[in-house]
PDB file of C-alpha atoms in Angstrom:
ATOM      1  CA  SER A  30     -17.357  -0.560 -11.925  1.00  0.00           C
ATOM      2  CA  PRO A  31     -17.623  -4.225 -10.876  1.00  0.00           C
ATOM      3  CA  ASP A  32     -16.933  -5.249 -14.500  1.00  0.00           C
ATOM      4  CA  ASP A  33     -13.364  -6.593 -14.551  1.00  0.00           C
ATOM      5  CA  ASN A  34     -13.146  -6.475 -18.364  1.00  0.00           C
ATOM      6  CA  PHE A  35     -14.148  -2.818 -18.444  1.00  0.00           C
ATOM      7  CA  ILE A  36     -11.547  -1.911 -15.820  1.00  0.00           C
ATOM      8  CA  HIS A  37      -8.881  -3.980 -17.603  1.00  0.00           C
ATOM      9  CA  ASN A  38      -9.609  -2.264 -20.941  1.00  0.00           C
ATOM     10  CA  VAL A  39      -9.483   1.209 -19.387  1.00  0.00           C
ATOM     11  CA  TRP A  40      -6.284   0.429 -17.461  1.00  0.00           C
ATOM     12  CA  ARG A  41      -4.595  -0.781 -20.680  1.00  0.00           C
ATOM     13  CA  LYS A  42      -5.174   2.679 -22.122  1.00  0.00           C
ATOM     14  CA  VAL A  43      -3.704   4.631 -19.219  1.00  0.00           C
ATOM     15  CA  HIS A  44      -0.488   6.391 -20.194  1.00  0.00           C
ATOM     16  CA  PHE A  45       2.030   8.485 -18.294  1.00  0.00           C
ATOM     17  CA  ASN A  46       4.147  10.693 -20.512  1.00  0.00           C
ATOM     18  CA  ASN A  47       6.653  13.186 -19.054  1.00  0.00           C
ATOM     19  CA  GLY A  48       4.528  13.591 -15.936  1.00  0.00           C
ATOM     20  CA  ASN A  49       1.280  13.946 -17.908  1.00  0.00           C
ATOM     21  CA  PHE A  50      -1.539  11.495 -17.328  1.00  0.00           C
ATOM     22  CA  GLU A  51      -3.863  10.311 -20.120  1.00  0.00           C
ATOM     23  CA  ILE A  52      -6.697   7.814 -20.335  1.00  0.00           C
ATOM     24  CA  MET A  53      -7.687   6.649 -23.829  1.00  0.00           C
ATOM     25  CA  GLY A  54      -5.835   9.615 -25.319  1.00  0.00           C
ATOM     26  CA  PHE A  55      -7.611  12.221 -23.192  1.00  0.00           C
ATOM     27  CA  PRO A  56      -5.507  14.301 -20.784  1.00  0.00           C
ATOM     28  CA  VAL A  57      -6.477  13.956 -17.130  1.00  0.00           C
ATOM     29  CA  VAL A  58      -6.058  16.947 -14.847  1.00  0.00           C
ATOM     30  CA  CYS A  59      -6.054  16.200 -11.132  1.00  0.00           C
ATOM     31  CA  GLU A  60      -6.652  19.194  -8.925  1.00  0.00           C
ATOM     32  CA  GLY A  61      -6.349  19.206  -5.183  1.00  0.00           C
ATOM     33  CA  LEU A  62      -4.432  15.925  -5.025  1.00  0.00           C
ATOM     34  CA  MET A  63      -1.289  15.791  -2.948  1.00  0.00           C
ATOM     35  CA  ALA A  64       1.766  13.825  -4.026  1.00  0.00           C
ATOM     36  CA  PHE A  65       3.533  11.835  -1.315  1.00  0.00           C
ATOM     37  CA  GLN A  66       6.529  14.163  -1.405  1.00  0.00           C
ATOM     38  CA  ASP A  67       4.154  16.991  -0.445  1.00  0.00           C
ATOM     39  CA  PHE A  68       2.878  15.271   2.689  1.00  0.00           C
ATOM     40  CA  ARG A  69       4.142  16.775   5.902  1.00  0.00           C
ATOM     41  CA  CYS A  70       5.512  13.575   7.367  1.00  0.00           C
ATOM     42  CA  HIS A  71       6.444  13.352  10.986  1.00  0.00           C
ATOM     43  CA  HIS A  72      10.126  13.541  11.764  1.00  0.00           C
ATOM     44  CA  GLN A  73      10.606   9.858  12.651  1.00  0.00           C
ATOM     45  CA  TYR A  74       7.352   8.063  11.806  1.00  0.00           C
ATOM     46  CA  ASP A  75       3.933   8.240  10.150  1.00  0.00           C
ATOM     47  CA  LYS A  76       0.646   6.779  11.312  1.00  0.00           C
ATOM     48  CA  ILE A  77      -1.070   5.078   8.401  1.00  0.00           C
ATOM     49  CA  LYS A  78      -4.210   3.100   7.720  1.00  0.00           C
ATOM     50  CA  THR A  79      -4.971   0.742   4.890  1.00  0.00           C
ATOM     51  CA  GLU A  80      -7.263   2.131   2.212  1.00  0.00           C
ATOM     52  CA  SER A  81      -7.298  -1.214   0.449  1.00  0.00           C
ATOM     53  CA  PRO A  82      -6.637  -4.441   2.331  1.00  0.00           C
ATOM     54  CA  ILE A  83      -3.200  -6.000   2.672  1.00  0.00           C
ATOM     55  CA  LEU A  84      -2.680  -9.300   0.897  1.00  0.00           C
ATOM     56  CA  LEU A  85       0.238 -11.204   2.397  1.00  0.00           C
ATOM     57  CA  LYS A  86       1.603 -14.665   1.678  1.00  0.00           C
ATOM     58  CA  VAL A  87       4.217 -16.624   3.603  1.00  0.00           C
ATOM     59  CA  ASN A  88       5.522 -19.839   2.023  1.00  0.00           C
ATOM     60  CA  GLY A  89       2.601 -19.753  -0.420  1.00  0.00           C
ATOM     61  CA  ASN A  90      -0.044 -19.421   2.311  1.00  0.00           C
ATOM     62  CA  LEU A  91      -2.175 -16.338   2.912  1.00  0.00           C
ATOM     63  CA  ILE A  92      -1.881 -14.876   6.403  1.00  0.00           C
ATOM     64  CA  THR A  93      -3.810 -12.065   8.080  1.00  0.00           C
ATOM     65  CA  VAL A  94      -3.497  -9.803  11.080  1.00  0.00           C
ATOM     66  CA  LYS A  95      -5.258 -12.526  13.101  1.00  0.00           C
ATOM     67  CA  ASP A  96      -2.405 -15.000  12.443  1.00  0.00           C
ATOM     68  CA  GLU A  97       0.656 -15.379  14.635  1.00  0.00           C
ATOM     69  CA  GLY A  98       3.730 -13.866  12.994  1.00  0.00           C
ATOM     70  CA  PHE A  99       1.775 -11.503  10.736  1.00  0.00           C
ATOM     71  CA  MET A 100       3.632  -8.353  11.792  1.00  0.00           C
ATOM     72  CA  ASP A 101       7.070  -9.960  11.421  1.00  0.00           C
ATOM     73  CA  ALA A 102       6.084 -11.304   7.996  1.00  0.00           C
ATOM     74  CA  LEU A 103       4.732  -7.909   6.887  1.00  0.00           C
ATOM     75  CA  GLU A 104       7.849  -6.081   8.058  1.00  0.00           C
ATOM     76  CA  ASN A 105      10.105  -8.610   6.292  1.00  0.00           C
ATOM     77  CA  ASN A 106       8.018  -8.310   3.115  1.00  0.00           C
ATOM     78  CA  CYS A 107       8.320  -4.505   3.219  1.00  0.00           C
ATOM     79  CA  LYS A 108      12.085  -4.681   3.812  1.00  0.00           C
ATOM     80  CA  GLN A 109      12.466  -6.976   0.788  1.00  0.00           C
ATOM     81  CA  LYS A 110      10.441  -4.594  -1.397  1.00  0.00           C
ATOM     82  CA  LEU A 111      12.600  -1.680  -0.236  1.00  0.00           C
ATOM     83  CA  LEU A 112      15.840  -3.616  -0.794  1.00  0.00           C
ATOM     84  CA  HIS A 113      14.675  -4.378  -4.333  1.00  0.00           C
ATOM     85  CA  GLN A 114      14.486  -0.577  -4.799  1.00  0.00           C
ATOM     86  CA  GLY A 115      17.995  -0.136  -3.354  1.00  0.00           C
ATOM     87  CA  ILE A 116      16.841   1.121   0.057  1.00  0.00           C
ATOM     88  CA  ASN A 117      18.371  -0.398   3.192  1.00  0.00           C
ATOM     89  CA  ASP A 118      17.198   1.640   6.183  1.00  0.00           C
ATOM     90  CA  PRO A 119      18.203   0.140   9.568  1.00  0.00           C
ATOM     91  CA  SER A 120      15.738   2.485  11.320  1.00  0.00           C
ATOM     92  CA  PHE A 121      12.758   1.037   9.380  1.00  0.00           C
ATOM     93  CA  LYS A 122      10.179  -0.835  11.438  1.00  0.00           C
ATOM     94  CA  LEU A 123       6.424  -1.329  11.657  1.00  0.00           C
ATOM     95  CA  GLU A 124       4.302  -1.109  14.786  1.00  0.00           C
ATOM     96  CA  LEU A 125       0.656  -2.207  14.929  1.00  0.00           C
ATOM     97  CA  ILE A 126      -1.486   0.461  16.570  1.00  0.00           C
ATOM     98  CA  SER A 127      -5.151   0.375  17.502  1.00  0.00           C
ATOM     99  CA  PRO A 128      -5.296  -3.441  17.351  1.00  0.00           C
ATOM    100  CA  GLU A 129      -8.983  -3.235  18.244  1.00  0.00           C
ATOM    101  CA  LEU A 130      -9.554  -1.621  14.819  1.00  0.00           C
ATOM    102  CA  SER A 131      -7.561  -4.322  12.980  1.00  0.00           C
ATOM    103  CA  LYS A 132      -9.662  -6.812  11.122  1.00  0.00           C
ATOM    104  CA  GLN A 133      -9.521  -9.675   8.711  1.00  0.00           C
ATOM    105  CA  LYS A 134     -11.497  -8.982   5.549  1.00  0.00           C
ATOM    106  CA  LEU A 135     -12.647 -11.483   2.934  1.00  0.00           C
ATOM    107  CA  VAL A 136     -12.493 -10.101  -0.597  1.00  0.00           C
ATOM    108  CA  THR A 137     -13.260 -11.647  -3.951  1.00  0.00           C
ATOM    109  CA  TYR A 138     -10.288 -11.648  -6.301  1.00  0.00           C
ATOM    110  CA  LYS A 139     -10.342 -13.516  -9.624  1.00  0.00           C
ATOM    111  CA  GLU A 140     -13.545 -15.260  -8.511  1.00  0.00           C
ATOM    112  CA  LYS A 141     -11.952 -16.537  -5.279  1.00  0.00           C
ATOM    113  CA  LYS A 142     -12.569 -15.460  -1.696  1.00  0.00           C
ATOM    114  CA  ILE A 143      -9.284 -14.502  -0.078  1.00  0.00           C
ATOM    115  CA  ALA A 144      -8.418 -13.323   3.420  1.00  0.00           C
ATOM    116  CA  THR A 145      -6.775  -9.904   3.723  1.00  0.00           C
ATOM    117  CA  SER A 146      -6.053  -7.425   6.535  1.00  0.00           C
ATOM    118  CA  GLN A 147      -7.244  -3.914   7.335  1.00  0.00           C
ATOM    119  CA  ILE A 148      -4.871  -2.332   9.886  1.00  0.00           C
ATOM    120  CA  ARG A 149      -3.358   0.851  11.301  1.00  0.00           C
ATOM    121  CA  LEU A 150       0.400   1.107  11.670  1.00  0.00           C
ATOM    122  CA  LYS A 151       3.112   3.375  12.901  1.00  0.00           C
ATOM    123  CA  VAL A 152       5.869   3.282  10.258  1.00  0.00           C
ATOM    124  CA  TRP A 153       9.344   4.239  11.472  1.00  0.00           C
ATOM    125  CA  GLY A 154      12.272   5.105   9.214  1.00  0.00           C
ATOM    126  CA  LYS A 155      13.711   7.827   7.045  1.00  0.00           C
ATOM    127  CA  LYS A 156      11.211   9.957   5.148  1.00  0.00           C
ATOM    128  CA  LYS A 157      12.546   8.659   1.831  1.00  0.00           C
ATOM    129  CA  THR A 158      12.040   5.076   3.021  1.00  0.00           C
ATOM    130  CA  ARG A 159       8.464   5.733   4.114  1.00  0.00           C
ATOM    131  CA  LYS A 160       7.573   7.587   0.911  1.00  0.00           C
ATOM    132  CA  GLU A 161       8.935   4.751  -1.229  1.00  0.00           C
ATOM    133  CA  LEU A 162       7.077   2.135   0.805  1.00  0.00           C
ATOM    134  CA  PHE A 163       3.786   4.005   0.546  1.00  0.00           C
ATOM    135  CA  GLU A 164       4.206   4.187  -3.223  1.00  0.00           C
ATOM    136  CA  LEU A 165       5.090   0.476  -3.410  1.00  0.00           C
ATOM    137  CA  GLY A 166       2.227  -0.589  -1.156  1.00  0.00           C
ATOM    138  CA  LEU A 167       2.266  -2.976   1.779  1.00  0.00           C
ATOM    139  CA  GLY A 168       2.061  -6.717   1.357  1.00  0.00           C
ATOM    140  CA  LYS A 169       2.187  -8.763  -1.810  1.00  0.00           C
ATOM    141  CA  SER A 170       0.762  -6.233  -4.256  1.00  0.00           C
ATOM    142  CA  THR A 171       1.181  -2.617  -5.304  1.00  0.00           C
ATOM    143  CA  GLY A 172       0.254   0.728  -3.820  1.00  0.00           C
ATOM    144  CA  CYS A 173      -2.631   1.205  -6.263  1.00  0.00           C
ATOM    145  CA  GLY A 174      -4.297  -2.135  -5.553  1.00  0.00           C
ATOM    146  CA  PHE A 175      -3.998  -4.264  -2.468  1.00  0.00           C
ATOM    147  CA  GLY A 176      -1.914  -2.544   0.207  1.00  0.00           C
ATOM    148  CA  CYS A 177      -2.762   1.066  -0.616  1.00  0.00           C
ATOM    149  CA  VAL A 178      -2.373   3.253   2.488  1.00  0.00           C
ATOM    150  CA  SER A 179      -3.014   6.798   3.644  1.00  0.00           C
ATOM    151  CA  ILE A 180      -1.306   8.874   6.303  1.00  0.00           C
ATOM    152  CA  TYR A 181      -3.902   9.861   8.867  1.00  0.00           C
ATOM    153  CA  GLU A 182      -1.914  11.618  11.587  1.00  0.00           C
TER     154      GLU A 182
END
């Protein structure tokens, strides 16, 4: 729904209780969905694509894949998120792949047009590191909003 108030009111009534998922008091059963721990990750890396665009700020300014330093800023942002979760993986790194498919995307957020990035990456690191990052999401926001990714190969 494009109605922000409707989505906000539904989201307020989402509850997780001992692994059970409820919306407005009704149990939700998800069949056929795969948890990240069930993915058959590659041994050293995963190839991912953004399902929702990446929002990234450096020194208060939005930057996109078209800006110089984007990849370094994204990798640093991801490392900081992981460190906040207690994960320090020296083998972690990001590699932009298929740059011809990378694009800047304007989205409306809180009635403002903002520049975001749609990209494909190779994510190197331990499986635990990659799983945690995919759950956290890439960029400024969370894995269920901006920065949501999927493993495609």
